[in-house]
Amino acid sequence: MTTPVAAVVGQLARDLVLSVDAVPGAGEAGDATGRREQLGGKGANQAVALAQLGVRPRLVAVAGDDVIGDVLLDQARRDGIEVTAVVRRRDTLTGLIVELLESDGTWRYVQHLPEAVLLTEHDVEAAHAVIAGADAVLVQLQQPPAAALAAARIGHDAGRLVVLDGVPEERRDDLLAAADVVRADDREARLLLGDEPTVENARSLLDQGPRLLALGVGDGNLFVWRDGDLRLPLTDEKVVDTTGGGDAFTASLTASLLRGEDPATAARWAVAASGATVGHPSGRPDLRSEDLAKRVRELSGE
């Protein structure tokens, strides 16, 4: 069986995660109880997860021309990620995301992601062959609308599985028309469908293009497709850090669909992957464990 390929269009950044007992107040200093420095950003996180799930990821992102960019791309290659379509922006520092993670799971981000480390429409068009040649195209909508739409349309026109991560603030109709799957967390789902997303108003959105919606609904996730729906609770995994849970969710949902599994099965894989990721600090997934399949069976009632 041929290994499926996925193009991931999104963010690459250096992640610095500092665990602290409490965030110090103004004018105070505090000690970190733990420190992690790693390849991060939503695009890279999803690419790492896909590689762990048996999909060959191609990352379409921007790194600076600094030494940090060199280090992160070396790590991406070791993770099994193809990085030929990563743009090295001249005179630019690679994006940086600093997470302060308190012992109760509360987190705060300080990030430096200026315009120079975001994809442009030209960047995406330059990666046309990489995107069109993949079996699935994952598009993070935190990228500029023109770049996100260009990636979605390339995938759609090539007949690929197009997965949108987030809610479009601009060009919404055009993006939805190009999408097969839309993933939205709790906040994004409310922006998309109102204060109380329901099966009925979610299904009305399917008329605009998507064939599967995966929506956060507070205590779980709601999945809606043309001839079915499924509500799954969050897993009972102890939550240490919610960072990266959504990225693992989106990657696992995509990997399952690429295996030809039905929406209900894909939904269970997505929830299981998210639960496995929030049980440890930082957004870096670890989905190669046999425990993941066990979690899926438990969600299926087996």
PDB file of C-alpha atoms in Angstrom:
ATOM      1  CA  MET A   1       0.000   0.000   0.000  1.00  0.00           C
ATOM      2  CA  THR A   2       1.342   3.419  -0.974  1.00  0.00           C
ATOM      3  CA  THR A   3       2.083   5.772   1.908  1.00  0.00           C
ATOM      4  CA  PRO A   4      -0.264   8.789   1.723  1.00  0.00           C
ATOM      5  CA  VAL A   5       1.227  12.256   1.404  1.00  0.00           C
ATOM      6  CA  ALA A   6      -0.068  15.427   3.056  1.00  0.00           C
ATOM      7  CA  ALA A   7       0.921  19.032   2.386  1.00  0.00           C
ATOM      8  CA  VAL A   8       0.725  21.142   5.544  1.00  0.00           C
ATOM      9  CA  VAL A   9       0.414  24.868   4.909  1.00  0.00           C
ATOM     10  CA  GLY A  10       1.040  26.809   8.099  1.00  0.00           C
ATOM     11  CA  GLN A  11       3.397  28.060  10.763  1.00  0.00           C
ATOM     12  CA  LEU A  12       6.905  26.949  11.643  1.00  0.00           C
ATOM     13  CA  ALA A  13       8.472  28.419  14.771  1.00  0.00           C
ATOM     14  CA  ARG A  14      10.858  27.830  17.612  1.00  0.00           C
ATOM     15  CA  ASP A  15       8.871  26.770  20.669  1.00  0.00           C
ATOM     16  CA  LEU A  16      10.279  27.656  24.083  1.00  0.00           C
ATOM     17  CA  VAL A  17       8.177  26.138  26.872  1.00  0.00           C
ATOM     18  CA  LEU A  18       8.939  27.195  30.448  1.00  0.00           C
ATOM     19  CA  SER A  19       7.170  25.372  33.272  1.00  0.00           C
ATOM     20  CA  VAL A  20       6.654  27.559  36.343  1.00  0.00           C
ATOM     21  CA  ASP A  21       4.879  27.165  39.662  1.00  0.00           C
ATOM     22  CA  ALA A  22       3.369  30.602  39.101  1.00  0.00           C
ATOM     23  CA  VAL A  23       3.964  33.508  36.750  1.00  0.00           C
ATOM     24  CA  PRO A  24       5.938  36.219  38.592  1.00  0.00           C
ATOM     25  CA  GLY A  25       4.349  39.602  39.054  1.00  0.00           C
ATOM     26  CA  ALA A  26       5.572  42.876  37.597  1.00  0.00           C
ATOM     27  CA  GLY A  27       9.082  43.696  38.746  1.00  0.00           C
ATOM     28  CA  GLU A  28       9.600  40.168  40.098  1.00  0.00           C
ATOM     29  CA  ALA A  29      11.674  37.202  38.950  1.00  0.00           C
ATOM     30  CA  GLY A  30      10.780  33.543  39.090  1.00  0.00           C
ATOM     31  CA  ASP A  31      12.464  30.210  38.451  1.00  0.00           C
ATOM     32  CA  ALA A  32      11.385  27.759  35.773  1.00  0.00           C
ATOM     33  CA  THR A  33      10.920  24.180  36.938  1.00  0.00           C
ATOM     34  CA  GLY A  34      11.277  22.857  33.411  1.00  0.00           C
ATOM     35  CA  ARG A  35      12.407  23.998  29.963  1.00  0.00           C
ATOM     36  CA  ARG A  36      11.787  22.636  26.491  1.00  0.00           C
ATOM     37  CA  GLU A  37      13.048  24.068  23.208  1.00  0.00           C
ATOM     38  CA  GLN A  38      11.719  22.412  20.082  1.00  0.00           C
ATOM     39  CA  LEU A  39      10.341  22.593  16.578  1.00  0.00           C
ATOM     40  CA  GLY A  40       6.879  24.128  16.851  1.00  0.00           C
ATOM     41  CA  GLY A  41       4.169  26.239  15.290  1.00  0.00           C
ATOM     42  CA  LYS A  42       0.813  24.818  14.193  1.00  0.00           C
ATOM     43  CA  GLY A  43       2.040  23.693  10.800  1.00  0.00           C
ATOM     44  CA  ALA A  44       5.103  21.921  12.139  1.00  0.00           C
ATOM     45  CA  ASN A  45       3.132  20.328  14.983  1.00  0.00           C
ATOM     46  CA  GLN A  46       0.645  18.863  12.538  1.00  0.00           C
ATOM     47  CA  ALA A  47       3.429  17.677  10.245  1.00  0.00           C
ATOM     48  CA  VAL A  48       5.162  15.884  13.137  1.00  0.00           C
ATOM     49  CA  ALA A  49       1.883  14.214  14.114  1.00  0.00           C
ATOM     50  CA  LEU A  50       1.190  13.102  10.552  1.00  0.00           C
ATOM     51  CA  ALA A  51       4.635  11.530  10.259  1.00  0.00           C
ATOM     52  CA  GLN A  52       4.057   9.629  13.499  1.00  0.00           C
ATOM     53  CA  LEU A  53       0.723   8.396  12.119  1.00  0.00           C
ATOM     54  CA  GLY A  54       2.223   6.964   8.935  1.00  0.00           C
ATOM     55  CA  VAL A  55       1.598   9.872   6.547  1.00  0.00           C
ATOM     56  CA  ARG A  56       4.439  11.568   4.621  1.00  0.00           C
ATOM     57  CA  PRO A  57       4.182  15.296   5.417  1.00  0.00           C
ATOM     58  CA  ARG A  58       5.362  18.111   3.196  1.00  0.00           C
ATOM     59  CA  LEU A  59       5.634  21.401   5.083  1.00  0.00           C
ATOM     60  CA  VAL A  60       4.874  24.689   3.345  1.00  0.00           C
ATOM     61  CA  ALA A  61       5.976  27.415   5.751  1.00  0.00           C
ATOM     62  CA  VAL A  62       8.453  30.252   6.314  1.00  0.00           C
ATOM     63  CA  ALA A  63      11.693  30.158   8.283  1.00  0.00           C
ATOM     64  CA  GLY A  64      14.211  32.931   8.671  1.00  0.00           C
ATOM     65  CA  ASP A  65      17.722  32.786   7.269  1.00  0.00           C
ATOM     66  CA  ASP A  66      19.145  32.523  10.796  1.00  0.00           C
ATOM     67  CA  VAL A  67      20.783  29.634  12.630  1.00  0.00           C
ATOM     68  CA  ILE A  68      17.525  28.848  14.434  1.00  0.00           C
ATOM     69  CA  GLY A  69      15.923  28.175  11.066  1.00  0.00           C
ATOM     70  CA  ASP A  70      18.771  25.768  10.272  1.00  0.00           C
ATOM     71  CA  VAL A  71      18.291  23.927  13.561  1.00  0.00           C
ATOM     72  CA  LEU A  72      14.521  23.646  13.210  1.00  0.00           C
ATOM     73  CA  LEU A  73      14.679  22.372   9.634  1.00  0.00           C
ATOM     74  CA  ASP A  74      17.252  19.774  10.657  1.00  0.00           C
ATOM     75  CA  GLN A  75      14.839  18.633  13.361  1.00  0.00           C
ATOM     76  CA  ALA A  76      11.977  18.538  10.856  1.00  0.00           C
ATOM     77  CA  ARG A  77      13.982  16.274   8.568  1.00  0.00           C
ATOM     78  CA  ARG A  78      14.743  13.957  11.479  1.00  0.00           C
ATOM     79  CA  ASP A  79      11.018  13.886  12.175  1.00  0.00           C
ATOM     80  CA  GLY A  80      10.382  12.641   8.640  1.00  0.00           C
ATOM     81  CA  ILE A  81       9.074  15.938   7.263  1.00  0.00           C
ATOM     82  CA  GLU A  82       9.853  17.061   3.724  1.00  0.00           C
ATOM     83  CA  VAL A  83      10.939  20.718   3.888  1.00  0.00           C
ATOM     84  CA  THR A  84      11.796  21.542   0.277  1.00  0.00           C
ATOM     85  CA  ALA A  85       8.840  23.968   0.147  1.00  0.00           C
ATOM     86  CA  VAL A  86       9.839  25.881   3.300  1.00  0.00           C
ATOM     87  CA  VAL A  87      10.746  29.439   2.328  1.00  0.00           C
ATOM     88  CA  ARG A  88      13.953  30.845   3.853  1.00  0.00           C
ATOM     89  CA  ARG A  89      13.174  34.550   4.161  1.00  0.00           C
ATOM     90  CA  ARG A  90      16.241  36.760   3.869  1.00  0.00           C
ATOM     91  CA  ASP A  91      17.125  39.118   6.731  1.00  0.00           C
ATOM     92  CA  THR A  92      14.400  37.555   8.878  1.00  0.00           C
ATOM     93  CA  LEU A  93      14.431  35.916  12.295  1.00  0.00           C
ATOM     94  CA  THR A  94      12.563  32.612  12.495  1.00  0.00           C
ATOM     95  CA  GLY A  95       9.280  32.844  14.397  1.00  0.00           C
ATOM     96  CA  LEU A  96       9.366  32.386  18.162  1.00  0.00           C
ATOM     97  CA  ILE A  97       6.622  31.235  20.540  1.00  0.00           C
ATOM     98  CA  VAL A  98       7.283  31.366  24.290  1.00  0.00           C
ATOM     99  CA  GLU A  99       4.856  29.471  26.513  1.00  0.00           C
ATOM    100  CA  LEU A 100       4.689  29.984  30.285  1.00  0.00           C
ATOM    101  CA  LEU A 101       3.006  26.883  31.672  1.00  0.00           C
ATOM    102  CA  GLU A 102       1.810  26.955  35.274  1.00  0.00           C
ATOM    103  CA  SER A 103       1.468  23.825  37.391  1.00  0.00           C
ATOM    104  CA  ASP A 104      -2.346  23.906  37.127  1.00  0.00           C
ATOM    105  CA  GLY A 105      -2.214  23.772  33.316  1.00  0.00           C
ATOM    106  CA  THR A 106      -2.801  27.501  32.793  1.00  0.00           C
ATOM    107  CA  TRP A 107      -0.675  28.825  29.967  1.00  0.00           C
ATOM    108  CA  ARG A 108       0.324  32.167  28.517  1.00  0.00           C
ATOM    109  CA  TYR A 109       1.957  32.771  25.155  1.00  0.00           C
ATOM    110  CA  VAL A 110       4.332  35.519  24.151  1.00  0.00           C
ATOM    111  CA  GLN A 111       5.100  35.217  20.472  1.00  0.00           C
ATOM    112  CA  HIS A 112       7.097  36.961  17.794  1.00  0.00           C
ATOM    113  CA  LEU A 113       5.467  36.071  14.482  1.00  0.00           C
ATOM    114  CA  PRO A 114       5.817  39.179  12.325  1.00  0.00           C
ATOM    115  CA  GLU A 115       4.506  39.442   8.789  1.00  0.00           C
ATOM    116  CA  ALA A 116       7.831  38.315   7.358  1.00  0.00           C
ATOM    117  CA  VAL A 117       7.380  34.775   8.759  1.00  0.00           C
ATOM    118  CA  LEU A 118       3.861  34.405   7.353  1.00  0.00           C
ATOM    119  CA  LEU A 119       3.174  32.845   3.978  1.00  0.00           C
ATOM    120  CA  THR A 120       2.298  35.039   1.023  1.00  0.00           C
ATOM    121  CA  GLU A 121       0.156  34.064  -1.924  1.00  0.00           C
ATOM    122  CA  HIS A 122       3.353  34.038  -4.006  1.00  0.00           C
ATOM    123  CA  ASP A 123       4.978  31.591  -1.564  1.00  0.00           C
ATOM    124  CA  VAL A 124       2.022  29.248  -1.904  1.00  0.00           C
ATOM    125  CA  GLU A 125       1.910  29.466  -5.681  1.00  0.00           C
ATOM    126  CA  ALA A 126       5.634  28.650  -5.768  1.00  0.00           C
ATOM    127  CA  ALA A 127       4.787  25.425  -3.896  1.00  0.00           C
ATOM    128  CA  HIS A 128       1.977  24.542  -6.334  1.00  0.00           C
ATOM    129  CA  ALA A 129       3.480  21.208  -7.367  1.00  0.00           C
ATOM    130  CA  VAL A 130       4.145  20.182  -3.753  1.00  0.00           C
ATOM    131  CA  ILE A 131       0.571  20.975  -2.732  1.00  0.00           C
ATOM    132  CA  ALA A 132      -1.201  19.595  -5.807  1.00  0.00           C
ATOM    133  CA  GLY A 133       0.816  16.395  -5.646  1.00  0.00           C
ATOM    134  CA  ALA A 134      -0.247  15.536  -2.102  1.00  0.00           C
ATOM    135  CA  ASP A 135      -3.225  13.359  -1.159  1.00  0.00           C
ATOM    136  CA  ALA A 136      -4.390  15.860   1.457  1.00  0.00           C
ATOM    137  CA  VAL A 137      -3.825  19.578   2.017  1.00  0.00           C
ATOM    138  CA  LEU A 138      -4.043  20.945   5.568  1.00  0.00           C
ATOM    139  CA  VAL A 139      -4.423  24.717   5.724  1.00  0.00           C
ATOM    140  CA  GLN A 140      -4.077  26.714   8.938  1.00  0.00           C
ATOM    141  CA  LEU A 141      -6.244  29.801   8.706  1.00  0.00           C
ATOM    142  CA  GLN A 142      -3.938  31.808  10.961  1.00  0.00           C
ATOM    143  CA  GLN A 143      -2.030  32.500   7.756  1.00  0.00           C
ATOM    144  CA  PRO A 144      -3.020  35.518   5.608  1.00  0.00           C
ATOM    145  CA  PRO A 145      -6.337  34.934   3.802  1.00  0.00           C
ATOM    146  CA  ALA A 146      -4.865  35.200   0.297  1.00  0.00           C
ATOM    147  CA  ALA A 147      -2.242  32.553   1.056  1.00  0.00           C
ATOM    148  CA  ALA A 148      -4.745  30.229   2.763  1.00  0.00           C
ATOM    149  CA  LEU A 149      -7.229  30.526  -0.094  1.00  0.00           C
ATOM    150  CA  ALA A 150      -4.532  29.898  -2.700  1.00  0.00           C
ATOM    151  CA  ALA A 151      -3.506  26.681  -0.924  1.00  0.00           C
ATOM    152  CA  ALA A 152      -7.092  25.488  -0.505  1.00  0.00           C
ATOM    153  CA  ARG A 153      -7.900  26.144  -4.156  1.00  0.00           C
ATOM    154  CA  ILE A 154      -4.791  24.328  -5.380  1.00  0.00           C
ATOM    155  CA  GLY A 155      -5.798  21.299  -3.357  1.00  0.00           C
ATOM    156  CA  HIS A 156      -9.442  21.507  -4.395  1.00  0.00           C
ATOM    157  CA  ASP A 157      -8.667  21.917  -8.092  1.00  0.00           C
ATOM    158  CA  ALA A 158      -6.325  18.914  -7.922  1.00  0.00           C
ATOM    159  CA  GLY A 159      -9.076  16.791  -6.352  1.00  0.00           C
ATOM    160  CA  ARG A 160      -7.270  16.428  -3.003  1.00  0.00           C
ATOM    161  CA  LEU A 161      -8.691  16.226   0.507  1.00  0.00           C
ATOM    162  CA  VAL A 162      -8.673  19.833   1.754  1.00  0.00           C
ATOM    163  CA  VAL A 163      -8.731  20.305   5.529  1.00  0.00           C
ATOM    164  CA  LEU A 164      -9.192  23.794   6.984  1.00  0.00           C
ATOM    165  CA  ASP A 165      -7.998  24.363  10.546  1.00  0.00           C
ATOM    166  CA  GLY A 166      -9.784  27.364  12.032  1.00  0.00           C
ATOM    167  CA  VAL A 167     -12.447  29.798  10.922  1.00  0.00           C
ATOM    168  CA  PRO A 168     -11.909  32.162   7.990  1.00  0.00           C
ATOM    169  CA  GLU A 169     -12.409  35.810   8.889  1.00  0.00           C
ATOM    170  CA  GLU A 170     -12.121  36.892   5.260  1.00  0.00           C
ATOM    171  CA  ARG A 171     -13.092  35.148   2.019  1.00  0.00           C
ATOM    172  CA  ARG A 172     -15.164  32.724   4.117  1.00  0.00           C
ATOM    173  CA  ASP A 173     -17.467  31.594   1.320  1.00  0.00           C
ATOM    174  CA  ASP A 174     -14.572  30.980  -1.052  1.00  0.00           C
ATOM    175  CA  LEU A 175     -12.617  29.004   1.535  1.00  0.00           C
ATOM    176  CA  LEU A 176     -15.596  26.875   2.563  1.00  0.00           C
ATOM    177  CA  ALA A 177     -16.327  26.130  -1.081  1.00  0.00           C
ATOM    178  CA  ALA A 178     -12.811  24.739  -1.479  1.00  0.00           C
ATOM    179  CA  ALA A 179     -12.879  22.654   1.717  1.00  0.00           C
ATOM    180  CA  ASP A 180     -13.737  19.031   2.414  1.00  0.00           C
ATOM    181  CA  VAL A 181     -13.184  19.172   6.186  1.00  0.00           C
ATOM    182  CA  VAL A 182     -13.372  22.082   8.619  1.00  0.00           C
ATOM    183  CA  ARG A 183     -11.988  21.836  12.140  1.00  0.00           C
ATOM    184  CA  ALA A 184     -12.956  24.569  14.630  1.00  0.00           C
ATOM    185  CA  ASP A 185     -12.263  24.697  18.368  1.00  0.00           C
ATOM    186  CA  ASP A 186     -14.869  25.921  20.863  1.00  0.00           C
ATOM    187  CA  ARG A 187     -14.285  29.625  20.240  1.00  0.00           C
ATOM    188  CA  GLU A 188     -14.039  29.219  16.479  1.00  0.00           C
ATOM    189  CA  ALA A 189     -17.185  27.064  16.360  1.00  0.00           C
ATOM    190  CA  ARG A 190     -19.152  29.848  18.046  1.00  0.00           C
ATOM    191  CA  LEU A 191     -17.810  32.353  15.526  1.00  0.00           C
ATOM    192  CA  LEU A 192     -18.817  30.026  12.715  1.00  0.00           C
ATOM    193  CA  LEU A 193     -22.262  28.937  13.887  1.00  0.00           C
ATOM    194  CA  GLY A 194     -23.323  31.141  16.791  1.00  0.00           C
ATOM    195  CA  ASP A 195     -23.326  30.703  20.550  1.00  0.00           C
ATOM    196  CA  GLU A 196     -24.692  27.152  20.546  1.00  0.00           C
ATOM    197  CA  PRO A 197     -23.511  25.047  17.602  1.00  0.00           C
ATOM    198  CA  THR A 198     -26.091  22.362  16.864  1.00  0.00           C
ATOM    199  CA  VAL A 199     -26.361  19.497  14.426  1.00  0.00           C
ATOM    200  CA  GLU A 200     -28.985  21.462  12.502  1.00  0.00           C
ATOM    201  CA  ASN A 201     -27.029  24.679  11.959  1.00  0.00           C
ATOM    202  CA  ALA A 202     -23.837  22.702  11.369  1.00  0.00           C
ATOM    203  CA  ARG A 203     -25.520  20.637   8.679  1.00  0.00           C
ATOM    204  CA  SER A 204     -26.679  23.842   6.941  1.00  0.00           C
ATOM    205  CA  LEU A 205     -22.998  24.759   6.598  1.00  0.00           C
ATOM    206  CA  LEU A 206     -22.358  21.580   4.622  1.00  0.00           C
ATOM    207  CA  ASP A 207     -24.311  23.124   1.750  1.00  0.00           C
ATOM    208  CA  GLN A 208     -21.465  25.631   1.346  1.00  0.00           C
ATOM    209  CA  GLY A 209     -18.883  22.964   0.475  1.00  0.00           C
ATOM    210  CA  PRO A 210     -17.452  20.936   3.369  1.00  0.00           C
ATOM    211  CA  ARG A 211     -18.497  17.313   3.769  1.00  0.00           C
ATOM    212  CA  LEU A 212     -17.310  16.953   7.363  1.00  0.00           C
ATOM    213  CA  LEU A 213     -17.307  19.401  10.271  1.00  0.00           C
ATOM    214  CA  ALA A 214     -15.395  18.794  13.511  1.00  0.00           C
ATOM    215  CA  LEU A 215     -16.499  21.333  16.108  1.00  0.00           C
ATOM    216  CA  GLY A 216     -15.475  21.934  19.698  1.00  0.00           C
ATOM    217  CA  VAL A 217     -18.549  22.151  21.949  1.00  0.00           C
ATOM    218  CA  GLY A 218     -17.239  22.781  25.442  1.00  0.00           C
ATOM    219  CA  ASP A 219     -17.308  19.336  26.999  1.00  0.00           C
ATOM    220  CA  GLY A 220     -16.430  17.495  23.817  1.00  0.00           C
ATOM    221  CA  ASN A 221     -16.543  17.575  20.041  1.00  0.00           C
ATOM    222  CA  LEU A 222     -19.402  17.463  17.558  1.00  0.00           C
ATOM    223  CA  PHE A 223     -18.832  15.812  14.183  1.00  0.00           C
ATOM    224  CA  VAL A 224     -21.384  16.353  11.429  1.00  0.00           C
ATOM    225  CA  TRP A 225     -21.472  14.921   7.921  1.00  0.00           C
ATOM    226  CA  ARG A 226     -24.224  14.588   5.328  1.00  0.00           C
ATOM    227  CA  ASP A 227     -25.789  11.358   6.532  1.00  0.00           C
ATOM    228  CA  GLY A 228     -24.672  11.275  10.138  1.00  0.00           C
ATOM    229  CA  ASP A 229     -23.378  12.999  13.232  1.00  0.00           C
ATOM    230  CA  LEU A 230     -21.508  12.035  16.383  1.00  0.00           C
ATOM    231  CA  ARG A 231     -20.828  13.780  19.666  1.00  0.00           C
ATOM    232  CA  LEU A 232     -17.782  12.559  21.576  1.00  0.00           C
ATOM    233  CA  PRO A 233     -16.762  13.658  25.080  1.00  0.00           C
ATOM    234  CA  LEU A 234     -13.241  14.696  25.869  1.00  0.00           C
ATOM    235  CA  THR A 235     -11.043  11.822  26.947  1.00  0.00           C
ATOM    236  CA  ASP A 236     -10.483  11.343  30.669  1.00  0.00           C
ATOM    237  CA  GLU A 237      -6.748  11.955  30.265  1.00  0.00           C
ATOM    238  CA  LYS A 238      -5.336  14.295  32.913  1.00  0.00           C
ATOM    239  CA  VAL A 239      -4.755  17.633  31.192  1.00  0.00           C
ATOM    240  CA  VAL A 240      -1.253  18.963  31.718  1.00  0.00           C
ATOM    241  CA  ASP A 241      -1.087  21.375  28.768  1.00  0.00           C
ATOM    242  CA  THR A 242      -3.765  21.903  26.119  1.00  0.00           C
ATOM    243  CA  THR A 243      -1.179  23.294  23.692  1.00  0.00           C
ATOM    244  CA  GLY A 244      -1.009  21.129  20.577  1.00  0.00           C
ATOM    245  CA  GLY A 245      -4.130  19.133  21.341  1.00  0.00           C
ATOM    246  CA  GLY A 246      -5.953  20.663  18.393  1.00  0.00           C
ATOM    247  CA  ASP A 247      -3.022  20.038  16.063  1.00  0.00           C
ATOM    248  CA  ALA A 248      -2.886  16.355  16.992  1.00  0.00           C
ATOM    249  CA  PHE A 249      -6.666  16.220  16.546  1.00  0.00           C
ATOM    250  CA  THR A 250      -6.532  17.664  13.030  1.00  0.00           C
ATOM    251  CA  ALA A 251      -3.596  15.488  11.964  1.00  0.00           C
ATOM    252  CA  SER A 252      -5.165  12.284  13.259  1.00  0.00           C
ATOM    253  CA  LEU A 253      -8.542  13.096  11.692  1.00  0.00           C
ATOM    254  CA  THR A 254      -6.790  13.607   8.346  1.00  0.00           C
ATOM    255  CA  ALA A 255      -4.684  10.451   8.632  1.00  0.00           C
ATOM    256  CA  SER A 256      -7.770   8.352   9.356  1.00  0.00           C
ATOM    257  CA  LEU A 257      -9.663   9.769   6.380  1.00  0.00           C
ATOM    258  CA  LEU A 258      -6.654   9.092   4.158  1.00  0.00           C
ATOM    259  CA  ARG A 259      -6.787   5.477   5.287  1.00  0.00           C
ATOM    260  CA  GLY A 260     -10.332   5.367   3.914  1.00  0.00           C
ATOM    261  CA  GLU A 261     -12.011   5.146   7.310  1.00  0.00           C
ATOM    262  CA  ASP A 262     -15.533   6.480   7.825  1.00  0.00           C
ATOM    263  CA  PRO A 263     -16.199   9.819   9.572  1.00  0.00           C
ATOM    264  CA  ALA A 264     -17.188   8.198  12.880  1.00  0.00           C
ATOM    265  CA  THR A 265     -13.957   6.206  13.044  1.00  0.00           C
ATOM    266  CA  ALA A 266     -11.907   9.252  12.028  1.00  0.00           C
ATOM    267  CA  ALA A 267     -13.634  11.237  14.786  1.00  0.00           C
ATOM    268  CA  ARG A 268     -12.561   8.717  17.419  1.00  0.00           C
ATOM    269  CA  TRP A 269      -8.961   8.741  16.205  1.00  0.00           C
ATOM    270  CA  ALA A 270      -8.969  12.561  16.384  1.00  0.00           C
ATOM    271  CA  VAL A 271     -10.248  12.684  19.956  1.00  0.00           C
ATOM    272  CA  ALA A 272      -7.860   9.942  21.049  1.00  0.00           C
ATOM    273  CA  ALA A 273      -4.864  11.762  19.563  1.00  0.00           C
ATOM    274  CA  SER A 274      -5.840  15.021  21.230  1.00  0.00           C
ATOM    275  CA  GLY A 275      -6.208  13.281  24.587  1.00  0.00           C
ATOM    276  CA  ALA A 276      -2.787  11.671  24.212  1.00  0.00           C
ATOM    277  CA  THR A 277      -1.188  15.061  23.494  1.00  0.00           C
ATOM    278  CA  VAL A 278      -2.639  17.182  26.307  1.00  0.00           C
ATOM    279  CA  GLY A 279      -1.287  14.737  28.898  1.00  0.00           C
ATOM    280  CA  HIS A 280       2.244  16.142  28.687  1.00  0.00           C
ATOM    281  CA  PRO A 281       3.819  19.630  28.548  1.00  0.00           C
ATOM    282  CA  SER A 282       4.359  21.381  25.201  1.00  0.00           C
ATOM    283  CA  GLY A 283       2.551  21.019  21.897  1.00  0.00           C
ATOM    284  CA  ARG A 284       4.854  18.379  20.451  1.00  0.00           C
ATOM    285  CA  PRO A 285       2.799  15.232  19.797  1.00  0.00           C
ATOM    286  CA  ASP A 286       3.817  11.677  20.611  1.00  0.00           C
ATOM    287  CA  LEU A 287       1.344   9.489  18.738  1.00  0.00           C
ATOM    288  CA  ARG A 288       3.381   6.381  17.994  1.00  0.00           C
ATOM    289  CA  SER A 289       2.236   4.609  21.136  1.00  0.00           C
ATOM    290  CA  GLU A 290       0.078   1.512  20.907  1.00  0.00           C
ATOM    291  CA  ASP A 291      -2.082   3.186  23.549  1.00  0.00           C
ATOM    292  CA  LEU A 292      -3.640   5.350  20.830  1.00  0.00           C
ATOM    293  CA  ALA A 293      -5.421   2.410  19.197  1.00  0.00           C
ATOM    294  CA  LYS A 294      -6.588   1.310  22.643  1.00  0.00           C
ATOM    295  CA  ARG A 295      -8.075   4.754  23.241  1.00  0.00           C
ATOM    296  CA  VAL A 296      -9.945   4.504  19.933  1.00  0.00           C
ATOM    297  CA  ARG A 297     -11.397   1.140  20.915  1.00  0.00           C
ATOM    298  CA  GLU A 298     -12.525   2.581  24.246  1.00  0.00           C
ATOM    299  CA  LEU A 299     -14.263   5.481  22.474  1.00  0.00           C
ATOM    300  CA  SER A 300     -15.988   2.898  20.272  1.00  0.00           C
ATOM    301  CA  GLY A 301     -17.290   1.118  23.363  1.00  0.00           C
ATOM    302  CA  GLU A 302     -15.148  -1.971  22.778  1.00  0.00           C
TER     303      GLU A 302
END
